[in-house]
Tab-separated table of C-alpha atoms in Angstrom:
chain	number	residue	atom	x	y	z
A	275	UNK	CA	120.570	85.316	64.741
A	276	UNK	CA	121.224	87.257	61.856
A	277	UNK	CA	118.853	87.425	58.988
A	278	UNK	CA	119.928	87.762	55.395
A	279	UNK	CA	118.046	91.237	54.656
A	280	UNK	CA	118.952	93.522	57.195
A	281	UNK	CA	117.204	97.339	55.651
A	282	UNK	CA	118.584	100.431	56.758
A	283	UNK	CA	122.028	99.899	57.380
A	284	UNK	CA	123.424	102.452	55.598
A	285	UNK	CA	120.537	105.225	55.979
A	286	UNK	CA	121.900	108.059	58.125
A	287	UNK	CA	122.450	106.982	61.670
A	288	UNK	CA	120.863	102.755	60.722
A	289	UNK	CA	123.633	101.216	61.982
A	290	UNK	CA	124.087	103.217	65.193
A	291	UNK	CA	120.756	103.152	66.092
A	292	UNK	CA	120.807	98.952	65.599
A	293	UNK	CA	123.925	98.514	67.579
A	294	UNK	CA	122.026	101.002	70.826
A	295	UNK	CA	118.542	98.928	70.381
A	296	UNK	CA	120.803	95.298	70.075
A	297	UNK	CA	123.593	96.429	72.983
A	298	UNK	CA	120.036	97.881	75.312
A	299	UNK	CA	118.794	94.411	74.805
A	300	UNK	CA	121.997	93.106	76.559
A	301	UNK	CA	120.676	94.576	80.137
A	302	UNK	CA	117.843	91.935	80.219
A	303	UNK	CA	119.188	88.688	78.674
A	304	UNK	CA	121.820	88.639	80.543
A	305	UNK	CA	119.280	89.573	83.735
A	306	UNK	CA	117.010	86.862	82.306
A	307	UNK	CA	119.861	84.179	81.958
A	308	UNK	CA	121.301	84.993	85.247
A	309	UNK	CA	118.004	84.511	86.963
A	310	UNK	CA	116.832	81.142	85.303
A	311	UNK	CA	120.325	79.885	86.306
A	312	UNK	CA	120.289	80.508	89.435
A	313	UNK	CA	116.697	79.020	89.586
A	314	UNK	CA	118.024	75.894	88.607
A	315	UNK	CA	121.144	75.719	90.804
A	316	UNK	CA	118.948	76.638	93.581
A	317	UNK	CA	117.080	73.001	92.859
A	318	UNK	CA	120.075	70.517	92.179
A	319	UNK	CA	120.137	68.461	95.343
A	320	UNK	CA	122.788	69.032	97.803
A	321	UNK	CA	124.361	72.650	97.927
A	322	UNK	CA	127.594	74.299	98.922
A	323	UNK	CA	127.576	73.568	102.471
A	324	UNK	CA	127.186	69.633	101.962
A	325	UNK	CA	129.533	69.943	99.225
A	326	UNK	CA	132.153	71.421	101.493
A	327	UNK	CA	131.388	69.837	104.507
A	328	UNK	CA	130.226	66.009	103.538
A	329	UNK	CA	127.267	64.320	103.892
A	330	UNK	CA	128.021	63.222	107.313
A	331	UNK	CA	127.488	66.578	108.261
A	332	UNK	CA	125.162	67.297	111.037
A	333	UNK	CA	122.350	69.868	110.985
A	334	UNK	CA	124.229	72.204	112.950
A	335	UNK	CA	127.675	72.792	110.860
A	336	UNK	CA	125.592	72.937	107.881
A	337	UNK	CA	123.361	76.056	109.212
A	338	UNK	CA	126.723	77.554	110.337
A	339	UNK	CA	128.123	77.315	106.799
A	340	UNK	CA	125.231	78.731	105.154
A	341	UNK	CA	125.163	81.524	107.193
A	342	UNK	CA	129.142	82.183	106.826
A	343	UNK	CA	127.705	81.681	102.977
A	344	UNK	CA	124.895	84.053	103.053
A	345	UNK	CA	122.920	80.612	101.831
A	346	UNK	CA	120.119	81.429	105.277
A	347	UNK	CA	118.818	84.579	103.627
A	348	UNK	CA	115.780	84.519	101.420
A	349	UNK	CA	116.600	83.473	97.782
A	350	UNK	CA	115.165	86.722	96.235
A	351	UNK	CA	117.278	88.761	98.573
A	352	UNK	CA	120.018	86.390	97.530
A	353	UNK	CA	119.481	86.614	94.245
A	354	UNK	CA	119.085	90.550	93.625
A	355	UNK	CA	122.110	90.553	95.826
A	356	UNK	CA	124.137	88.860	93.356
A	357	UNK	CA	122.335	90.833	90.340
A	358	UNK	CA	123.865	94.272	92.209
A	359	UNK	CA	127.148	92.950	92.251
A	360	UNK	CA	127.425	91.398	89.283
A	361	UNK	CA	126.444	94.698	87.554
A	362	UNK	CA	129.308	96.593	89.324
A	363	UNK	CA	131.804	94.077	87.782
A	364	UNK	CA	131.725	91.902	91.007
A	365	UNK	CA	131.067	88.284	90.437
A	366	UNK	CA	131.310	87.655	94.387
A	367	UNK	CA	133.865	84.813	95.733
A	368	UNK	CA	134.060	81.315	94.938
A	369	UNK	CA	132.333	79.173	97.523
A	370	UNK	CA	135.053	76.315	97.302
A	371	UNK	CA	138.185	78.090	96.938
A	372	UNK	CA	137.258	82.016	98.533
A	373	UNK	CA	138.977	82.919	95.189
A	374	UNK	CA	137.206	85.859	93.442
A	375	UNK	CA	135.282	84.035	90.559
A	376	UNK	CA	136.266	87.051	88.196
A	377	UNK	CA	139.994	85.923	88.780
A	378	UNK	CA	138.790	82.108	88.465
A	379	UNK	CA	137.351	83.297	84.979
A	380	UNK	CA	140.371	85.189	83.994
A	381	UNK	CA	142.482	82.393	84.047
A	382	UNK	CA	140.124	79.987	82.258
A	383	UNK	CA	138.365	81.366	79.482
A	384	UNK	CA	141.761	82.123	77.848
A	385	UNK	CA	142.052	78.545	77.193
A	386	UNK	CA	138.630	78.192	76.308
A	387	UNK	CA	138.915	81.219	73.413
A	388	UNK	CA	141.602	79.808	71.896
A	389	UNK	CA	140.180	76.168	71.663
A	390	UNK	CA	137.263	77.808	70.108
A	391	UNK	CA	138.824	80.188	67.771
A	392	UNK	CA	141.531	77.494	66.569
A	393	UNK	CA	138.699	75.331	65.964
A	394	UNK	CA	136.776	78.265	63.965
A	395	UNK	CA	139.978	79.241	62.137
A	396	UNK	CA	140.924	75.331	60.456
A	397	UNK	CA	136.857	74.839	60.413
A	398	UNK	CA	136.464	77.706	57.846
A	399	UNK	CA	140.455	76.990	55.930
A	400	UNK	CA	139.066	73.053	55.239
A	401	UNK	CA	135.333	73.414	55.542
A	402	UNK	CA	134.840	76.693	53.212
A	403	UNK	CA	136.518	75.340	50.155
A	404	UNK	CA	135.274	72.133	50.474
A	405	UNK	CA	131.596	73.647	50.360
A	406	UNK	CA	132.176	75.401	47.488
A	407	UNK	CA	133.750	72.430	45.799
A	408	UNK	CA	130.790	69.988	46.395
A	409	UNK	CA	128.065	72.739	44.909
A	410	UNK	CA	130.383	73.173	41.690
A	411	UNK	CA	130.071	69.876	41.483
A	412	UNK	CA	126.961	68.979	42.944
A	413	UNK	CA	125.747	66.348	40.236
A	414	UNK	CA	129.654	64.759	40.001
A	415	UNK	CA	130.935	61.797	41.680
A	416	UNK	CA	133.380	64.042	43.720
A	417	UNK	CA	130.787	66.492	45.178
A	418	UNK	CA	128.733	63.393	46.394
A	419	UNK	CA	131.374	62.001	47.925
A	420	UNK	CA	132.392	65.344	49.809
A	421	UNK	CA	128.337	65.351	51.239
A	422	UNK	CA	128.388	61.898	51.893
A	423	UNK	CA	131.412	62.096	54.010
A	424	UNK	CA	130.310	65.165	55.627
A	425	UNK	CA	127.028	63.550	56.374
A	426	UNK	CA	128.677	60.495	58.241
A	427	UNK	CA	130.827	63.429	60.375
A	428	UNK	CA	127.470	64.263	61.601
A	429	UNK	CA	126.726	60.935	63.407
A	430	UNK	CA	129.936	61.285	64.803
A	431	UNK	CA	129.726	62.353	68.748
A	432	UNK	CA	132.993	65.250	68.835
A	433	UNK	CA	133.859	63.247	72.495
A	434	UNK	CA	133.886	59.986	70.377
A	435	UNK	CA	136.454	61.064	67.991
A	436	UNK	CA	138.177	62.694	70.614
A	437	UNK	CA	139.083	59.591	71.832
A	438	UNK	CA	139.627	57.960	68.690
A	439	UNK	CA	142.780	60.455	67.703
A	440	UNK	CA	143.926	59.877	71.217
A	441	UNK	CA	144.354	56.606	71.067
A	442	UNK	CA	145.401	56.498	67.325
A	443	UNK	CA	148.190	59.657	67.631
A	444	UNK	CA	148.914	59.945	71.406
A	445	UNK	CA	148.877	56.307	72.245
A	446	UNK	CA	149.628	54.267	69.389
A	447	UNK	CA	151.508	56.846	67.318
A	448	UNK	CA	152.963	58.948	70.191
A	449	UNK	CA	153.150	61.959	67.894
A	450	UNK	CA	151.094	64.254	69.800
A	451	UNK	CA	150.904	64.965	73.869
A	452	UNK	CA	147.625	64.085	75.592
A	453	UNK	CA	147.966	65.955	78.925
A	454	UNK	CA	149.084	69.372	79.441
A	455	UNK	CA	148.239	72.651	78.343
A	456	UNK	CA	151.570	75.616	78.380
A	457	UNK	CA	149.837	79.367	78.357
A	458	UNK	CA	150.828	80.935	75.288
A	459	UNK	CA	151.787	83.038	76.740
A	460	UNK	CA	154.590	81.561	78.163
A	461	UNK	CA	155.465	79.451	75.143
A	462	UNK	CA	154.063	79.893	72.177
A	463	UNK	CA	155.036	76.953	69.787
A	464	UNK	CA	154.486	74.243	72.703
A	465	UNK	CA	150.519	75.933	73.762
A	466	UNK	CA	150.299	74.825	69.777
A	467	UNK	CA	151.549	72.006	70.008
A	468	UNK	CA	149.412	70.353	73.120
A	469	UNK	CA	145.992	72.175	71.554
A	470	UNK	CA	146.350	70.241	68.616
A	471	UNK	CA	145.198	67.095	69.572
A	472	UNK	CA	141.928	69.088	71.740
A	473	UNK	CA	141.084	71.146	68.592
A	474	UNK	CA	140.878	68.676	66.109
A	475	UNK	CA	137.969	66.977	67.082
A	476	UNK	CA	136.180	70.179	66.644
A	477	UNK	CA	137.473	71.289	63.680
A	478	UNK	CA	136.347	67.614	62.168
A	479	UNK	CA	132.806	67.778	63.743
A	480	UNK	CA	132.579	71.723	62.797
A	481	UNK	CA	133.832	70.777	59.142
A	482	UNK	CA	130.853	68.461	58.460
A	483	UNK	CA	128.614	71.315	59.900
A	484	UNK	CA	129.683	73.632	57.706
A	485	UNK	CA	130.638	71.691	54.071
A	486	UNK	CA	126.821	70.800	53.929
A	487	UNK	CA	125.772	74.362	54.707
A	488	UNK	CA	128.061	75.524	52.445
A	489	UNK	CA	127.352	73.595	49.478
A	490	UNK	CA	123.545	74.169	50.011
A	491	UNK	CA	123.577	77.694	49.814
A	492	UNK	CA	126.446	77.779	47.162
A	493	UNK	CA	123.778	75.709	44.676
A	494	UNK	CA	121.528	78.218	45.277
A	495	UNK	CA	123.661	81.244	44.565
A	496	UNK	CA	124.923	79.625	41.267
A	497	UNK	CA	121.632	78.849	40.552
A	498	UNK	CA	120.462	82.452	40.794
A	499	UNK	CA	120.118	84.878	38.028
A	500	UNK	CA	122.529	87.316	39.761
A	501	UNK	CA	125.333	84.382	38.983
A	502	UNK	CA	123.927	83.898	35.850
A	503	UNK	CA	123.951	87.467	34.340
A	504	UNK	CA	127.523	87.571	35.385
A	505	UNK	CA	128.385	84.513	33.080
A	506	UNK	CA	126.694	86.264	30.349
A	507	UNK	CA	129.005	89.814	30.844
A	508	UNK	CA	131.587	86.817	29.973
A	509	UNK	CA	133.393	86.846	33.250
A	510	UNK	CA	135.846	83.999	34.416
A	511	UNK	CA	134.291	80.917	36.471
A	512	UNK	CA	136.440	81.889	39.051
A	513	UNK	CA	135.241	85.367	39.714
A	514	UNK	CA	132.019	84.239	39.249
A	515	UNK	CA	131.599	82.144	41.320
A	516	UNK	CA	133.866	83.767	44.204
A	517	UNK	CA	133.020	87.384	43.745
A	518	UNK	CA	129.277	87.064	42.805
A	519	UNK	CA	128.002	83.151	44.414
A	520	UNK	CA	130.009	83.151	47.253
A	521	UNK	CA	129.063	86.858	47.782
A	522	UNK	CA	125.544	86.315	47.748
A	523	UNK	CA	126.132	83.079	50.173
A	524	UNK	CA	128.367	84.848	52.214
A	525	UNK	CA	125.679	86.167	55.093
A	526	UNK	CA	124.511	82.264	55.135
A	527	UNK	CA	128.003	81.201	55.855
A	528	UNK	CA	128.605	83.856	58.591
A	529	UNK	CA	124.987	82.611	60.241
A	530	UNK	CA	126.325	79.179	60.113
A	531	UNK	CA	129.782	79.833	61.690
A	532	UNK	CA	128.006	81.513	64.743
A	533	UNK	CA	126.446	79.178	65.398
A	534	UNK	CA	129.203	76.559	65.395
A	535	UNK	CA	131.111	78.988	67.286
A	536	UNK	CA	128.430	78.846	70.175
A	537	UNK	CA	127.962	75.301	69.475
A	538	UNK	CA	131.963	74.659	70.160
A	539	UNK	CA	131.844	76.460	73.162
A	540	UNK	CA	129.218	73.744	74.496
A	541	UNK	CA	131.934	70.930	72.877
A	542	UNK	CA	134.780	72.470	75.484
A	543	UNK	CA	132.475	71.597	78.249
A	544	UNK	CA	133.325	67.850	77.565
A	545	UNK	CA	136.757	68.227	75.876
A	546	UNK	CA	138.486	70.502	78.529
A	547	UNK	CA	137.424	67.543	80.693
A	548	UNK	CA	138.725	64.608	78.741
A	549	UNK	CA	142.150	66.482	77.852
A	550	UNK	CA	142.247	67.767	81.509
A	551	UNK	CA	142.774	71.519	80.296
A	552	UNK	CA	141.900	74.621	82.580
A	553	UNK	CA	139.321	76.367	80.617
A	554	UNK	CA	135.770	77.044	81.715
A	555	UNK	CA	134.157	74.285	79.971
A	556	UNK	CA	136.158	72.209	83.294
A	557	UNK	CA	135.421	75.022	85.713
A	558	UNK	CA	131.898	74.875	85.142
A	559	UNK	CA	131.374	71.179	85.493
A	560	UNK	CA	134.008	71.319	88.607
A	561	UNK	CA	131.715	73.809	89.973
A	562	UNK	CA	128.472	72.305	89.211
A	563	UNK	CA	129.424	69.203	91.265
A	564	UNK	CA	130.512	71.178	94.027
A	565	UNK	CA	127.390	73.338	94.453
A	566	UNK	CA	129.763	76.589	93.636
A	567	UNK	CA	126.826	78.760	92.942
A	568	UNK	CA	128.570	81.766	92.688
A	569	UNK	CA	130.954	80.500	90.065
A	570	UNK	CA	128.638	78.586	87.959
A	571	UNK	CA	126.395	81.764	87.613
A	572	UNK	CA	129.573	83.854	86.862
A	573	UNK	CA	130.834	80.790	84.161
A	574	UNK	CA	127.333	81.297	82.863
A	575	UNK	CA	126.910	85.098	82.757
A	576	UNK	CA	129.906	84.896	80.525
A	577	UNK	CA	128.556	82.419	78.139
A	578	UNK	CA	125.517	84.772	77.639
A	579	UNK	CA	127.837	87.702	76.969
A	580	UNK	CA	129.679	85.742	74.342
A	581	UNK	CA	126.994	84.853	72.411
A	582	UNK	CA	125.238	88.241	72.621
A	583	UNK	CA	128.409	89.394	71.286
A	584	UNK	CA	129.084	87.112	68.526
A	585	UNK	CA	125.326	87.348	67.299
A	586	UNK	CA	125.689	90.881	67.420
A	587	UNK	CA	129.086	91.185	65.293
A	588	UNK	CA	127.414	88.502	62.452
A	589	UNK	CA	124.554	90.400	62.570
A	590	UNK	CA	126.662	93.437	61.670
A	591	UNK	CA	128.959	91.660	59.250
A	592	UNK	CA	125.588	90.103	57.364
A	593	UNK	CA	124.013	93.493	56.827
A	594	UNK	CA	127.587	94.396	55.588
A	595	UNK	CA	127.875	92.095	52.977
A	596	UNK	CA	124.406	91.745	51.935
A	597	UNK	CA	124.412	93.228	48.307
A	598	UNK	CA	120.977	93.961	49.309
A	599	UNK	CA	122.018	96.601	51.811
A	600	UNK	CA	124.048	97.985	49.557
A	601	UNK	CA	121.385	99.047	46.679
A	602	UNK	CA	123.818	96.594	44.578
C-alpha cells in the first residue's frame, strides 16, 4: 500500500523507474497467487469430475473424465501448463460449461466494476464531507454524533443490511426492484435503477469506513503547524482547511479508499449472490462448488491484477499529492 512519503518522484526519470520496478513485480504475484490457488483448489474435496458426473459415479467414468480433463497428469505439469497459457492471454476452458473462462470473465466483471465503482463514487460524495465535518467539530455534540454513528455502521455485517433495505424498500415499500440486473449497456437509466438497491449496502458499510478515517487524519492535519501558519497569513477557514488540511490528509484518504475498494470487491462475493446478479463475485462461488478449477483460478488471477493495479495508481496519486514530494 501506499506510504505517505514517497522520495524521488519528481527527480529525473523517479517516477518511471517506480512504475518499471512496481509493474516487474506484477510477473511474480500474480505467479505466486496463481500457484497458492491452485494449491488450495487442488485440496477441496470432490473435483470436477464428481462435480459433473455425481457422486454415484463409478471409478471408471470418473478416470475417463479426468483424462478428457487433463485432471490424470501430474499436478506440476498441470499447473505450469496452466501458468503457459495463462501468460499468452489464455485462461483455458471452463470445466462445466466448455465456455472459454476469458469470455465467462468478460461478461461478469462488468457488473462487478460497476457495483464497486458506484459504491466508491457515493462512499467518497457522503463519506468525505462527513469526515471533514466530524474533525471540525471534533469536541461538538454534532461531530460525536457523526463517529458514534459511524462506529455502530461498523458492527453492521454489509449482507445484514442488505437484507434489511430489501425487505424495508423492495418488499414493504416496493420502491426499488430486487431481482434483475439490465447491461448498461443496453439501458442505461434501468442498469441504475436495479443497482441501487445492491450498491447501497456498500456505500453504507464503506461510509462508516471511511468518516472515521477521515476525521482522524483531518484532526491531525488541523492540528499541524502547516494548518496553523496558514491561519496566521489570515486565510479563510474554508481554504484552510480544504486547500492546506485536507491537502495534507489527502494521501491518507486515497490509502483508505483502496482499500475499501479491494475490500468491496470481497462484499460482491456475497451480494452478487443475494441479489442474483452475474458478476464474478457469483461466478466464483458458482465455480467453487462445482470444482471449476480453471475458472476459479482465472476469477482469481483477475482479482490479483485489480488490486496490483489499484495499489499501484494510489501509490502514484499519493506521491502526487504529497506536498512532501513536491519540496512544498
Amino acid at each position: 500500500m501506499a506510504r505517505a512519503r514517497r522520495r524521488g518522484f519528481f527527480a529525473a526519470g523517479g517516477l518511471p523507474r517506480f512504475v518499471l520496478r512496481r509493474l516487474l513485480l506484477f510477473i511474480p504475484t500474480a505467479i505466486g497467487a496463481g500457484l497458492l490457488t491452485f494449491l488450495l483448489v487442488k485440496i477441496i474435496p470432490g473435483g470436477p469430475a464428481y462435480a459433473r458426473l455425481g457422486e454415484d459415479a463409478t471409478p471408471e467414468a470418473i478416470a475417463v473424465v479426468e483424462k478428457q480433463l487433463g485432471l490424470d497428469k501430474p499436478v506440476v505439469e498441470q499447473f505450469f501448463s496452466w501458468l503457459g497459457k495463462a501468460v499468452t492471454g489464455d485462461l483455458g476452458v471452463s470445466f462445466q460449461t466448455g465456455q472459454p473462462v476469458s469470455k465467462l470473465i468478460g461478461n461478469a466483471l462488468p457488473v462487478t466494476l460497476e457495483l464497486v465503482l458506484l459504491a466508491i463514487v457515493g462512499t467518497i460524495v457522503i463519506a468525505v464531507p462527513l469526515g471533514v465535518f466530524a474533525a471540525k467539530r471534533a469536541d461538538r455534540r454534532s461531530g460525536r454524533w457523526i463517529r458514534t454513528v459511524s462506529g455502530v455502521g461498523l458492527a453492521v455485517p454489509d449482507f445484514f443490511l442488505a437484507l434489511v433495505l430489501i425487505s424495508v424498500f423492495s418488499v414493504g415499500l416496493g420502491l426499488l426492484p430486487r431481482l434483475g440486473y439490465p447491461r448498461f449497456t443496453v439501458d442505461p437509466a434501468d442498469n441504475l435503477y436495479h443497482v441501487i438497491l445492491p450498491v447501497l449496502p456498500m456505500i453504507l458499510g464503506g461510509s462508516a469506513i471511511v468518516i472515521r478515517q477521515v476525521s482522524a487524519a483531518m484532526v491531525d492535519a488541523l492540528a499541524s503547524d502547516h494548518t496553523r501558519t496558514a491561519r496566521a497569513m489570515g486565510l479563510s477557514e474554508r481554504v484552510v482547511t480544504w486547500r492546506y488540511a485536507f491537502r495534507a490528509a489527502l494521501p491518507t484518504v486515497l490509502n483508505v479508499v483502496a482499500l475499501l475498494a479491494l475490500g468491496q470487491l470481497g462484499v460482491t462475493l456475497v451480494l452478487e449472490k443475494i441479489f442474483v446478479l452475474p458478476g464474478m463475485g457469483s461466478a466464483l462461488v458458482n465455480a467453487i462448488g462445482v470444482r471449476d478449477y480453471t475458472l476459479i483460478l482465472g476469477i482469481v488471477l483477475v482479482y490479483v491484477l485489480i488490486a496490483l493495479v489499484v495499489n499501484l495508481v494510489v501509490d502514484i496519486v499519493s506521491g502526487l499529492v504529497n506536498p512532501a514530494n513536491r519540496g512544498e
